[in-house]
Short mmCIF file of C-alpha atoms in Angstrom, two decimals:
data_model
loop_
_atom_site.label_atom_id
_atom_site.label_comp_id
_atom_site.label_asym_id
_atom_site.label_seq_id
_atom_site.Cartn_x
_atom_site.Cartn_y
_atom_site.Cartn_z
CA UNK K 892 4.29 20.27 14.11
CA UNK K 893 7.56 18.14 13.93
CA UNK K 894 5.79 16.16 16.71
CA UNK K 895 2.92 15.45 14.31
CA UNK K 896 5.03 14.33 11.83
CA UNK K 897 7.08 12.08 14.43
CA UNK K 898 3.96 10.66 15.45
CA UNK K 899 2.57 10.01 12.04
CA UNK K 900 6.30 8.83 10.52
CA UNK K 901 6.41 5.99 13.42
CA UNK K 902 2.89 5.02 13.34
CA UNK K 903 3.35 4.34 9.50
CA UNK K 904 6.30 2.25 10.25
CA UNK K 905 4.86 0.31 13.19
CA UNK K 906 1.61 0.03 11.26
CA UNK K 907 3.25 -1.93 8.08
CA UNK K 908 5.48 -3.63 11.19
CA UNK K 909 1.66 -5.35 12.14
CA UNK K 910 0.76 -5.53 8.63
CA UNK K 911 3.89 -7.40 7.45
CA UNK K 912 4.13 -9.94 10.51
CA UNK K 913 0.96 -11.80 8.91
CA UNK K 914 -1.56 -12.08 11.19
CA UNK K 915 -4.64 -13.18 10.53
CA UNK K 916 -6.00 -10.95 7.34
CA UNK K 917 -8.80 -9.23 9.69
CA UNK K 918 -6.21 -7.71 11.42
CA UNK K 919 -3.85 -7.10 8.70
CA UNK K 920 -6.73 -4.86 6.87
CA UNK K 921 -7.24 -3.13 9.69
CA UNK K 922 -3.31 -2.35 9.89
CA UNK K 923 -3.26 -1.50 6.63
CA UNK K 924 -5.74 1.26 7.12
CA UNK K 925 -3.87 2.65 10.02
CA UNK K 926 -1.03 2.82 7.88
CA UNK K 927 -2.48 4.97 5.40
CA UNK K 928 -3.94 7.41 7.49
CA UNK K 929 -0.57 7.97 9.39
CA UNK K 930 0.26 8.18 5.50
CA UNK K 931 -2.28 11.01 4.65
CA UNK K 932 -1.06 12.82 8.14
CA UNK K 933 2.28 12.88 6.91
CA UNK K 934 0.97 13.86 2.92
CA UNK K 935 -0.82 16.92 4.77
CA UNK K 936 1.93 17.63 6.55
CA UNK K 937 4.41 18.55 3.54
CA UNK K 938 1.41 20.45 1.37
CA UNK K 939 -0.14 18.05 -0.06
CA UNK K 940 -3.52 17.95 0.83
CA UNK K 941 -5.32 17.05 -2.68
CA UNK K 942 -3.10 14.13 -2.67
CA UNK K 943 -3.88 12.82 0.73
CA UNK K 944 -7.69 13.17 -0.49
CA UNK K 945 -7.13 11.11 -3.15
CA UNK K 946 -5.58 8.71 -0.87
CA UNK K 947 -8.26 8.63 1.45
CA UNK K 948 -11.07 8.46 -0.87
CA UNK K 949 -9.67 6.08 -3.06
CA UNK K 950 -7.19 4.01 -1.56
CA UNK K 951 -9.04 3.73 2.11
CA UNK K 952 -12.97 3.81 0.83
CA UNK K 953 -12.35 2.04 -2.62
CA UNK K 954 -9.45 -0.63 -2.24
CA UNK K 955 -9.42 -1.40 1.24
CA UNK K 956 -13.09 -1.69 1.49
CA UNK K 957 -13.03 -4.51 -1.29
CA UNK K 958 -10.02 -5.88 0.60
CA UNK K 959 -12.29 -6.15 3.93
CA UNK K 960 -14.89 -7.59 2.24
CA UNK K 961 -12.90 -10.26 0.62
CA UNK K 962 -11.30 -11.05 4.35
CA UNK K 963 -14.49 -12.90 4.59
CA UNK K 964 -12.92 -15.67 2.33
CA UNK K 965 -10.07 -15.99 4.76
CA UNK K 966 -11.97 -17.26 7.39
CA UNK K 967 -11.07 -19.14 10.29
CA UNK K 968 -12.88 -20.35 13.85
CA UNK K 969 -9.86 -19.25 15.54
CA UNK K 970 -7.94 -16.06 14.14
CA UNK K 971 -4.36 -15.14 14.86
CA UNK K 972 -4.58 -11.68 16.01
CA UNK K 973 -0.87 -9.78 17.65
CA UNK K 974 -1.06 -11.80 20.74
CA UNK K 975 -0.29 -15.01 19.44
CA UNK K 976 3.19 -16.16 19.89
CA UNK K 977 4.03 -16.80 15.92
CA UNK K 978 3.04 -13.16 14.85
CA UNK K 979 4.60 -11.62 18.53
CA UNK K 980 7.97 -13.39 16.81
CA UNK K 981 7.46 -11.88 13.42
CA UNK K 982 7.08 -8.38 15.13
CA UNK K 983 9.63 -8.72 17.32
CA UNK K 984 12.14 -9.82 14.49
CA UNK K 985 11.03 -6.48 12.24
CA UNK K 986 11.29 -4.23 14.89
CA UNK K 987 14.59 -5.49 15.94
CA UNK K 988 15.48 -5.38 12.08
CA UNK K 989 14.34 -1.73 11.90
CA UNK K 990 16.14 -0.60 14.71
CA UNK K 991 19.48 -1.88 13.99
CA UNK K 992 18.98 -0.49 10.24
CA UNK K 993 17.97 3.16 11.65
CA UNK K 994 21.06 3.38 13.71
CA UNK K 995 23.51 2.07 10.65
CA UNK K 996 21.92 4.29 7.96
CA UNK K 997 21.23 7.86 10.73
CA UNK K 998 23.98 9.89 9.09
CA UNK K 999 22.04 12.40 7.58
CA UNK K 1000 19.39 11.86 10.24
CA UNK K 1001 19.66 15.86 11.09
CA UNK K 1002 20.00 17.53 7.51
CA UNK K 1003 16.10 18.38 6.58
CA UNK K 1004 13.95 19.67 9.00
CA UNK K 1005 10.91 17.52 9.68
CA UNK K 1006 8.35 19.44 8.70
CA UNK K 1007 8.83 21.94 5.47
CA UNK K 1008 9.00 25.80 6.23
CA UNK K 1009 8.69 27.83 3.43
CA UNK K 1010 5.31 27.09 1.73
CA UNK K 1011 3.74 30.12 2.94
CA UNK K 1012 6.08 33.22 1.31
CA UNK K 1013 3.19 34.61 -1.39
CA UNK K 1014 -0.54 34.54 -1.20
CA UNK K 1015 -1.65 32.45 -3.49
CA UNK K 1016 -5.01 30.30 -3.73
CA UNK K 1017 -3.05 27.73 -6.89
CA UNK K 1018 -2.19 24.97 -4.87
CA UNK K 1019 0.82 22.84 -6.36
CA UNK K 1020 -0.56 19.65 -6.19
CA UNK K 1021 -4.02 20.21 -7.07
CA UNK K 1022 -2.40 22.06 -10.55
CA UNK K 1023 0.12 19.46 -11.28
CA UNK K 1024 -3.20 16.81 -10.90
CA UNK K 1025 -4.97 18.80 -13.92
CA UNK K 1026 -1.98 18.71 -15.87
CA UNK K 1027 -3.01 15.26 -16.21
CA UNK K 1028 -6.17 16.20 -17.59
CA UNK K 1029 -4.58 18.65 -19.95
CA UNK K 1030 -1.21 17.82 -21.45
CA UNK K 1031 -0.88 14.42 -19.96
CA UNK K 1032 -4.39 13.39 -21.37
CA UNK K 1033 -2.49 10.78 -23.75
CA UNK K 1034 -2.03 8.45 -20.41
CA UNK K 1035 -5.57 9.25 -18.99
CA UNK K 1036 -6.97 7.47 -21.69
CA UNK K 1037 -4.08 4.66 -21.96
CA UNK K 1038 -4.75 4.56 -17.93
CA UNK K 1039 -9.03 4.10 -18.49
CA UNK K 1040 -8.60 1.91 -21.27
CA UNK K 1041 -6.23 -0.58 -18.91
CA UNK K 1042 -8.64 -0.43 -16.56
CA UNK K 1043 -11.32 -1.43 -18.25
CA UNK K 1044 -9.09 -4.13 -19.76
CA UNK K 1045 -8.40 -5.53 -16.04
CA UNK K 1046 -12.12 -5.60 -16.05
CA UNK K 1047 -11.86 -8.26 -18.17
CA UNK K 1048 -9.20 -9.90 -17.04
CA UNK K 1049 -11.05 -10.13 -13.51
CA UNK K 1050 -13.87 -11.67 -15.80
CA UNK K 1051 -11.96 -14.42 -16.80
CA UNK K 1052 -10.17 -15.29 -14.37
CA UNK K 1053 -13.32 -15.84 -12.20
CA UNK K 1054 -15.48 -17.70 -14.53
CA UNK K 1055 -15.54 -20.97 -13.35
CA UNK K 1056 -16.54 -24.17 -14.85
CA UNK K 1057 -14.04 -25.44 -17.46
CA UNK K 1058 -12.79 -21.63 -18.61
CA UNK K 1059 -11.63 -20.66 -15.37
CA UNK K 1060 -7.97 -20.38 -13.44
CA UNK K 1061 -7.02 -22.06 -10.66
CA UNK K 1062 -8.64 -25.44 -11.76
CA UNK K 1063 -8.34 -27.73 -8.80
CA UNK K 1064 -6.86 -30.75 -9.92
CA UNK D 89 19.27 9.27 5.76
CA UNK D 90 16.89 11.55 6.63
CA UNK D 91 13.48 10.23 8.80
CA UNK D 92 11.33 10.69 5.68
CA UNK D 93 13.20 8.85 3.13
CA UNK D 94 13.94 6.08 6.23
CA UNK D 95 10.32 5.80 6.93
CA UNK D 96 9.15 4.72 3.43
CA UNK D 97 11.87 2.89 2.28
CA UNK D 98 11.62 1.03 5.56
CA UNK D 99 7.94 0.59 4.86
CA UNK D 100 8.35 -0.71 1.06
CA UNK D 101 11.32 -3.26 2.88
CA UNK D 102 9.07 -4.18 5.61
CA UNK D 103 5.64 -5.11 2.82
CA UNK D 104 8.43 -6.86 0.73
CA UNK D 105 9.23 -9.16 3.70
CA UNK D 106 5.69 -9.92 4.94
CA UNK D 107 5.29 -10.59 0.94
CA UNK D 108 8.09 -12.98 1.04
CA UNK D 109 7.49 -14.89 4.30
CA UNK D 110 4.05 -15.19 3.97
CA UNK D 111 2.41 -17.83 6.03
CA UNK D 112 -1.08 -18.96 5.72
CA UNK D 113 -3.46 -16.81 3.64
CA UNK D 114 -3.13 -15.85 0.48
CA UNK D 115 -4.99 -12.64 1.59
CA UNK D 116 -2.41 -11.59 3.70
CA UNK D 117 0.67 -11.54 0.93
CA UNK D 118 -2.20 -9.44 -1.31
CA UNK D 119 -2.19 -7.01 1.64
CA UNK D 120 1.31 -6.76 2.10
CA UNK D 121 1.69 -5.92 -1.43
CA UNK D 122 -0.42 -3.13 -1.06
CA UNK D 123 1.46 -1.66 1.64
CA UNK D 124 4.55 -1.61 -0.94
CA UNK D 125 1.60 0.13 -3.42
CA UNK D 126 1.23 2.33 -0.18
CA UNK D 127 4.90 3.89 0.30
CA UNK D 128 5.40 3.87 -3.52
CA UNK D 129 2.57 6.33 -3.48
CA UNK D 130 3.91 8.13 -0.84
CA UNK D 131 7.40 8.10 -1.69
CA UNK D 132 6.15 9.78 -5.55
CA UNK D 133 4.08 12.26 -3.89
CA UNK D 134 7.00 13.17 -1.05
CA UNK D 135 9.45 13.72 -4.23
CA UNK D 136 7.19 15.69 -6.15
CA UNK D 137 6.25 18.15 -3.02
CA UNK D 138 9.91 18.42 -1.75
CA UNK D 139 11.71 19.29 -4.97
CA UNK D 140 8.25 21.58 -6.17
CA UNK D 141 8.34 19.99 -9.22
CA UNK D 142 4.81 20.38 -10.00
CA UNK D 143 4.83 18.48 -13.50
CA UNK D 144 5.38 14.95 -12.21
CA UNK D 145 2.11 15.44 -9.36
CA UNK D 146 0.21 12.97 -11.91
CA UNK D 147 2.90 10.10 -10.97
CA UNK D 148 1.36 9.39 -7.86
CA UNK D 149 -2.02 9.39 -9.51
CA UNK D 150 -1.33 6.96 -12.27
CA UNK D 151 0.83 5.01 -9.93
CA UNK D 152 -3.03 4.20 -7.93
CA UNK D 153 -4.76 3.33 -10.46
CA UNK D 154 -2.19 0.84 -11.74
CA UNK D 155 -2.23 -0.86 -8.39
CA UNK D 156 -6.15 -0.69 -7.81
CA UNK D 157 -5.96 -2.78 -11.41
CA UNK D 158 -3.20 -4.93 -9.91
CA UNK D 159 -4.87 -5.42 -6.51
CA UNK D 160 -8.28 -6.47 -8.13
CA UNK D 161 -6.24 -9.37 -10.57
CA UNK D 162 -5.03 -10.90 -7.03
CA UNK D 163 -8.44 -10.89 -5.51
CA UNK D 164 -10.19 -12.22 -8.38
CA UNK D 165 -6.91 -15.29 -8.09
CA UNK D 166 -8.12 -14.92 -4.09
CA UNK D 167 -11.83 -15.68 -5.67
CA UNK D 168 -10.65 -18.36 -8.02
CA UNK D 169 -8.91 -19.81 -5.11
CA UNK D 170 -11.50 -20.00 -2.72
CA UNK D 171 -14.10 -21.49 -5.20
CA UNK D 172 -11.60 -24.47 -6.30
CA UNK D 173 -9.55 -25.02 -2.98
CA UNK D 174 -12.47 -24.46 -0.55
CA UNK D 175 -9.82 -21.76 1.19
CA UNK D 176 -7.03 -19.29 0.83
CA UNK D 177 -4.74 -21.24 2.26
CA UNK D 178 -1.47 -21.67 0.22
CA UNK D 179 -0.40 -24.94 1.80
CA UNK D 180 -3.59 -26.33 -0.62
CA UNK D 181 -2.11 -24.99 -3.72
CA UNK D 182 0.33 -27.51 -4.28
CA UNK D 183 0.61 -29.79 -7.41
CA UNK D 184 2.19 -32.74 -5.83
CA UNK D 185 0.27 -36.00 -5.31
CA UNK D 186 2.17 -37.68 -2.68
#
């Protein structure tokens, strides 16, 4: 189990390590979604699985779907994918960064265990994080409908910001 | 520092960078920002399940939604880019006329 987690803890690191050294945005997507699966691994890992659903569902097959999408206005005949020598630079640089922060800030490297041990001691079928989620339904239904009504003011903003003609952003000079 | 807390702080420093150094797409500072939106997430929801506090579970949440509002404001500026520019390439969105 604490191997899972290593594996899922260093693939989220080396994911965002592709991610952040900009290659072309195909590749960055697809980064990006490694990154947050290692991230629902290690969500599973401590408990909580309602939370790593959410992720999934709505971070990988909502966002990151529109993000993949919209790659398609980033297009270019010849796209820089890890091999090329700018982005191989970039990597090396974070990595190198990463490594030399790890082994300044590893003094309490050894105080938590990886992996939590203690989630099992009654029976019980009340998961915490799926009844802390309907607390948002219940007391904290105040900022459900603060959090609904922003969203549907983004959709507006979105709107008109893409509109075009004279109304529009962005106006090319 | 323990792993966990190393791992997404390192991830939120590592989006931060790729947001600051950005190169040629616009795209690809959008994505980077959502790999901060990324360990945020995780970081609220690590918190909350360590310490059992079971109360602050709709941090996380809120903290999505939030950032799917965010991350749908820069691609509609991706959108608006594309349509006036041609491309997403920041070297075109520059004011000067020398």
């Amino acid at each position: 189990m604490t191997y899972m987690m290593c594996l899922f803890l260093f693939g989220l690191v080396l994911g965002l390590v592709a991610v952040a050294s900009n290659p072309s945005p195909y590749f960055a997507a697809l980064g990006l979604v490694v990154v947050a699966g290692m991230g629902c691994g290690v969500l599973v890992g401590y408990g909580g699985s309602f939370l790593s659903l959410v992720l999934f569902l709505i971070y990988l097959g909502g966002m990151l779907v529109v993000f993949a999408y919209s790659a398609a206005l980033a297009a270019e005949p010849y796209p820089e994918s890890w091999g090329s020598p700018s982005v191989v630079m970039y990597m090396g640089v974070y990595m190198v960064g990463i490594i030399l922060v790890c082994g300044v800030l590893s003094g309490g490297w050894y105080e938590a265990s990886w992996v939590p041990s203690d989630d099992m001691e009654e029976f019980s079928v009340f998961r915490g994080d799926t009844g802390g989620v309907a607390l948002m339904y219940s007391l904290g239904g105040g900022m459900l409908v603060i959090s609904a009504w922003v969203l549907l003011l983004t959709l507006f903003v979105v709107l008109e910001l893409t509109r075009g003609m004279e109304r529009g952003t962005v106006r090319a000079v | 520092m323990t792993p966990m807390h190393f791992t997404f702080s390192a991830a939120f420093l590592l989006g931060l960078a790729g947001l600051a150094f950005h190169r040629t797409h616009l795209l690809s500072a959008l994505l980077c920002l959502e790999g901060m939106m990324l360990s945020l997430f995780l970081a609220l929801s690590l918190w909350t399940l360590e310490f059992s506090s079971i109360n602050f579970f709709t941090s996380p949440l809120l903290l999505l939604a939030f950032s799917a509002c965010e991350a749908s404001a820069g691609l509609a500026l991706l959108v608006a880019t594309a349509r006036t520019h041609g491309s997403d390439h920041l070297k075109n969105l520059s004011l000067l006329q020398c």
